[in-house]
Amino acid sequence: MSISKVFAVVASVLVGFVASATDYTWDAAVKEGSWTDPNSWTAKSGYPQTTSDKAIFPKTTEARIVVNGEIAVYQLKCEGGTNVFSGTAGAELRLSTDLQPSNNSSIEFTDGLVVWVNNGNGALKMRSGSNKHLTISDGAVVYVKEVNLDNGSGIVIDNARLETTGNQWTPYGQGNALASVRFKGKNPVWRQLATANSSWGVHTSTKGA
């Protein structure tokens, strides 16, 4: 095969790969829907399901999203609003990048949903916002390496688990009580799987109410 033909084959493969990456935007009119239902997304054709796809939730979204089975995407992009992600039996949501919602986003992972942020090696970054928080509830589990909280943000762990594998715990607003982690329910757990920065009061032992 000539060099020109080899380049042509490689180029066609690369074009096909790039074309497979898609941005999917949740239809703000859908207040409760299934992730795998194409009608839940504005394109009404397909849904985010590859590690090249972005799942976008616009700032006007107020929705409950049911995750079925194992879903792997490049990014979960929450631009605002309030979104609840619930899981059916065995449901997993795998993100290839850090979880960093936009300002004034409220997110809840619930009903046993397991969330992997970059296979447990990514970061959960909650930056400034007057109504910005993450709730992990009712048996849900979130795996990350590090947690970063800014002023006005916080995490609520309610009968659920936050598993961190790294030693990075950074409230950006040092000494600001608005950056917080609260524990509720019967079995809230924050398990630190590596030596933590004790100056922030985070220890290797399991934390609970």
PDB file of N, CA, C and O in Angstrom, residues 26-37 39-41 44 57 61-68 82-88 110-111:
ATOM      1  N   TRP A  26     -29.597  18.338  27.845  1.00  0.00           N
ATOM      2  CA  TRP A  26     -30.870  17.886  28.422  1.00  0.00           C
ATOM      3  C   TRP A  26     -31.977  18.871  28.061  1.00  0.00           C
ATOM      4  O   TRP A  26     -31.779  20.091  28.096  1.00  0.00           O
ATOM      5  N   ASP A  27     -33.137  18.338  27.705  1.00  0.00           N
ATOM      6  CA  ASP A  27     -34.293  19.162  27.384  1.00  0.00           C
ATOM      7  C   ASP A  27     -34.872  19.709  28.688  1.00  0.00           C
ATOM      8  O   ASP A  27     -35.398  18.950  29.503  1.00  0.00           O
ATOM      9  N   ALA A  28     -34.782  21.012  28.885  1.00  0.00           N
ATOM     10  CA  ALA A  28     -35.227  21.627  30.140  1.00  0.00           C
ATOM     11  C   ALA A  28     -36.714  21.413  30.390  1.00  0.00           C
ATOM     12  O   ALA A  28     -37.178  21.554  31.524  1.00  0.00           O
ATOM     13  N   ALA A  29     -37.468  21.063  29.348  1.00  0.00           N
ATOM     14  CA  ALA A  29     -38.903  20.816  29.511  1.00  0.00           C
ATOM     15  C   ALA A  29     -39.169  19.458  30.155  1.00  0.00           C
ATOM     16  O   ALA A  29     -40.277  19.198  30.641  1.00  0.00           O
ATOM     17  N   VAL A  30     -38.157  18.586  30.170  1.00  0.00           N
ATOM     18  CA  VAL A  30     -38.297  17.244  30.760  1.00  0.00           C
ATOM     19  C   VAL A  30     -37.935  17.333  32.238  1.00  0.00           C
ATOM     20  O   VAL A  30     -36.766  17.457  32.599  1.00  0.00           O
ATOM     21  N   LYS A  31     -38.940  17.262  33.103  1.00  0.00           N
ATOM     22  CA  LYS A  31     -38.724  17.395  34.543  1.00  0.00           C
ATOM     23  C   LYS A  31     -38.306  16.081  35.191  1.00  0.00           C
ATOM     24  O   LYS A  31     -37.700  16.070  36.253  1.00  0.00           O
ATOM     25  N   GLU A  32     -38.644  14.979  34.581  1.00  0.00           N
ATOM     26  CA  GLU A  32     -38.208  13.656  35.053  1.00  0.00           C
ATOM     27  C   GLU A  32     -38.096  12.755  33.841  1.00  0.00           C
ATOM     28  O   GLU A  32     -39.057  12.605  33.076  1.00  0.00           O
ATOM     29  N   GLY A  33     -36.925  12.171  33.663  1.00  0.00           N
ATOM     30  CA  GLY A  33     -36.726  11.336  32.489  1.00  0.00           C
ATOM     31  C   GLY A  33     -35.554  10.404  32.637  1.00  0.00           C
ATOM     32  O   GLY A  33     -34.735  10.536  33.551  1.00  0.00           O
ATOM     33  N   SER A  34     -35.464   9.467  31.711  1.00  0.00           N
ATOM     34  CA  SER A  34     -34.386   8.493  31.708  1.00  0.00           C
ATOM     35  C   SER A  34     -33.212   8.997  30.883  1.00  0.00           C
ATOM     36  O   SER A  34     -33.390   9.574  29.805  1.00  0.00           O
ATOM     37  N   TRP A  35     -32.018   8.794  31.402  1.00  0.00           N
ATOM     38  CA  TRP A  35     -30.803   9.173  30.676  1.00  0.00           C
ATOM     39  C   TRP A  35     -30.783   8.520  29.299  1.00  0.00           C
ATOM     40  O   TRP A  35     -30.369   9.133  28.316  1.00  0.00           O
ATOM     41  N   THR A  36     -31.199   7.274  29.215  1.00  0.00           N
ATOM     42  CA  THR A  36     -31.094   6.515  27.964  1.00  0.00           C
ATOM     43  C   THR A  36     -32.266   6.723  27.011  1.00  0.00           C
ATOM     44  O   THR A  36     -32.327   6.078  25.973  1.00  0.00           O
ATOM     45  N   ASP A  37     -33.177   7.630  27.342  1.00  0.00           N
ATOM     46  CA  ASP A  37     -34.297   7.947  26.454  1.00  0.00           C
ATOM     47  C   ASP A  37     -33.897   9.132  25.577  1.00  0.00           C
ATOM     48  O   ASP A  37     -33.705  10.242  26.089  1.00  0.00           O
ATOM     49  N   ASN A  39     -35.545  11.066  23.888  1.00  0.00           N
ATOM     50  CA  ASN A  39     -36.480  12.183  24.013  1.00  0.00           C
ATOM     51  C   ASN A  39     -36.182  13.069  25.220  1.00  0.00           C
ATOM     52  O   ASN A  39     -36.766  14.155  25.356  1.00  0.00           O
ATOM     53  N   SER A  40     -35.282  12.615  26.093  1.00  0.00           N
ATOM     54  CA  SER A  40     -34.889  13.442  27.236  1.00  0.00           C
ATOM     55  C   SER A  40     -33.898  14.530  26.831  1.00  0.00           C
ATOM     56  O   SER A  40     -33.666  15.467  27.591  1.00  0.00           O
ATOM     57  N   TRP A  41     -33.337  14.412  25.651  1.00  0.00           N
ATOM     58  CA  TRP A  41     -32.299  15.328  25.174  1.00  0.00           C
ATOM     59  C   TRP A  41     -32.826  16.154  24.006  1.00  0.00           C
ATOM     60  O   TRP A  41     -33.705  15.715  23.269  1.00  0.00           O
ATOM     61  N   LYS A  44     -33.199  14.747  20.439  1.00  0.00           N
ATOM     62  CA  LYS A  44     -34.206  13.697  20.249  1.00  0.00           C
ATOM     63  C   LYS A  44     -33.663  12.531  19.429  1.00  0.00           C
ATOM     64  O   LYS A  44     -34.414  11.789  18.795  1.00  0.00           O
ATOM     65  N   PHE A  57     -26.302  20.071  31.126  1.00  0.00           N
ATOM     66  CA  PHE A  57     -27.561  20.421  31.785  1.00  0.00           C
ATOM     67  C   PHE A  57     -27.588  21.934  31.937  1.00  0.00           C
ATOM     68  O   PHE A  57     -26.861  22.498  32.751  1.00  0.00           O
ATOM     69  N   THR A  61     -32.431  24.127  33.932  1.00  0.00           N
ATOM     70  CA  THR A  61     -32.898  22.767  34.183  1.00  0.00           C
ATOM     71  C   THR A  61     -33.247  22.544  35.646  1.00  0.00           C
ATOM     72  O   THR A  61     -32.481  22.884  36.543  1.00  0.00           O
ATOM     73  N   GLU A  62     -34.414  21.971  35.887  1.00  0.00           N
ATOM     74  CA  GLU A  62     -34.836  21.509  37.214  1.00  0.00           C
ATOM     75  C   GLU A  62     -35.379  20.105  36.983  1.00  0.00           C
ATOM     76  O   GLU A  62     -36.563  19.941  36.687  1.00  0.00           O
ATOM     77  N   ALA A  63     -34.524  19.097  37.085  1.00  0.00           N
ATOM     78  CA  ALA A  63     -34.929  17.772  36.614  1.00  0.00           C
ATOM     79  C   ALA A  63     -34.446  16.648  37.511  1.00  0.00           C
ATOM     80  O   ALA A  63     -33.489  16.794  38.275  1.00  0.00           O
ATOM     81  N   ARG A  64     -35.139  15.513  37.375  1.00  0.00           N
ATOM     82  CA  ARG A  64     -34.708  14.258  37.986  1.00  0.00           C
ATOM     83  C   ARG A  64     -34.335  13.326  36.843  1.00  0.00           C
ATOM     84  O   ARG A  64     -35.174  13.007  35.999  1.00  0.00           O
ATOM     85  N   ILE A  65     -33.077  12.900  36.836  1.00  0.00           N
ATOM     86  CA  ILE A  65     -32.537  12.102  35.744  1.00  0.00           C
ATOM     87  C   ILE A  65     -32.280  10.691  36.256  1.00  0.00           C
ATOM     88  O   ILE A  65     -31.526  10.503  37.222  1.00  0.00           O
ATOM     89  N   VAL A  66     -32.906   9.717  35.633  1.00  0.00           N
ATOM     90  CA  VAL A  66     -32.737   8.328  36.051  1.00  0.00           C
ATOM     91  C   VAL A  66     -31.645   7.684  35.200  1.00  0.00           C
ATOM     92  O   VAL A  66     -31.733   7.651  33.973  1.00  0.00           O
ATOM     93  N   VAL A  67     -30.602   7.199  35.863  1.00  0.00           N
ATOM     94  CA  VAL A  67     -29.484   6.549  35.175  1.00  0.00           C
ATOM     95  C   VAL A  67     -29.710   5.045  35.183  1.00  0.00           C
ATOM     96  O   VAL A  67     -29.875   4.440  36.244  1.00  0.00           O
ATOM     97  N   ASN A  68     -29.711   4.453  33.984  1.00  0.00           N
ATOM     98  CA  ASN A  68     -29.939   3.014  33.842  1.00  0.00           C
ATOM     99  C   ASN A  68     -28.648   2.316  33.465  1.00  0.00           C
ATOM    100  O   ASN A  68     -27.984   2.713  32.518  1.00  0.00           O
ATOM    101  N   THR A  82     -31.078  22.898  39.359  1.00  0.00           N
ATOM    102  CA  THR A  82     -31.066  21.818  40.342  1.00  0.00           C
ATOM    103  C   THR A  82     -31.337  20.514  39.626  1.00  0.00           C
ATOM    104  O   THR A  82     -32.378  20.354  38.980  1.00  0.00           O
ATOM    105  N   ASN A  83     -30.400  19.574  39.734  1.00  0.00           N
ATOM    106  CA  ASN A  83     -30.530  18.298  39.039  1.00  0.00           C
ATOM    107  C   ASN A  83     -30.280  17.142  39.995  1.00  0.00           C
ATOM    108  O   ASN A  83     -29.291  17.141  40.728  1.00  0.00           O
ATOM    109  N   VAL A  84     -31.206  16.183  39.979  1.00  0.00           N
ATOM    110  CA  VAL A  84     -31.111  14.993  40.815  1.00  0.00           C
ATOM    111  C   VAL A  84     -30.852  13.796  39.913  1.00  0.00           C
ATOM    112  O   VAL A  84     -31.640  13.523  39.004  1.00  0.00           O
ATOM    113  N   PHE A  85     -29.760  13.100  40.161  1.00  0.00           N
ATOM    114  CA  PHE A  85     -29.404  11.916  39.378  1.00  0.00           C
ATOM    115  C   PHE A  85     -29.644  10.690  40.248  1.00  0.00           C
ATOM    116  O   PHE A  85     -28.955  10.491  41.250  1.00  0.00           O
ATOM    117  N   SER A  86     -30.626   9.884  39.879  1.00  0.00           N
ATOM    118  CA  SER A  86     -30.953   8.690  40.659  1.00  0.00           C
ATOM    119  C   SER A  86     -30.583   7.449  39.869  1.00  0.00           C
ATOM    120  O   SER A  86     -30.536   7.468  38.637  1.00  0.00           O
ATOM    121  N   GLY A  87     -30.320   6.364  40.594  1.00  0.00           N
ATOM    122  CA  GLY A  87     -29.887   5.148  39.929  1.00  0.00           C
ATOM    123  C   GLY A  87     -30.874   4.015  40.076  1.00  0.00           C
ATOM    124  O   GLY A  87     -31.526   3.874  41.102  1.00  0.00           O
ATOM    125  N   THR A  88     -30.985   3.214  39.026  1.00  0.00           N
ATOM    126  CA  THR A  88     -31.681   1.943  39.147  1.00  0.00           C
ATOM    127  C   THR A  88     -30.667   0.936  39.680  1.00  0.00           C
ATOM    128  O   THR A  88     -29.503   1.262  39.918  1.00  0.00           O
ATOM    129  N   THR A 110     -28.360  10.040  44.106  1.00  0.00           N
ATOM    130  CA  THR A 110     -29.185   9.333  45.075  1.00  0.00           C
ATOM    131  C   THR A 110     -29.595   7.953  44.567  1.00  0.00           C
ATOM    132  O   THR A 110     -29.250   7.545  43.453  1.00  0.00           O
ATOM    133  N   ASP A 111     -30.328   7.231  45.416  1.00  0.00           N
ATOM    134  CA  ASP A 111     -30.900   5.921  45.074  1.00  0.00           C
ATOM    135  C   ASP A 111     -29.856   4.914  44.615  1.00  0.00           C
ATOM    136  O   ASP A 111     -30.043   4.201  43.622  1.00  0.00           O
TER     137      ASP A 111
END
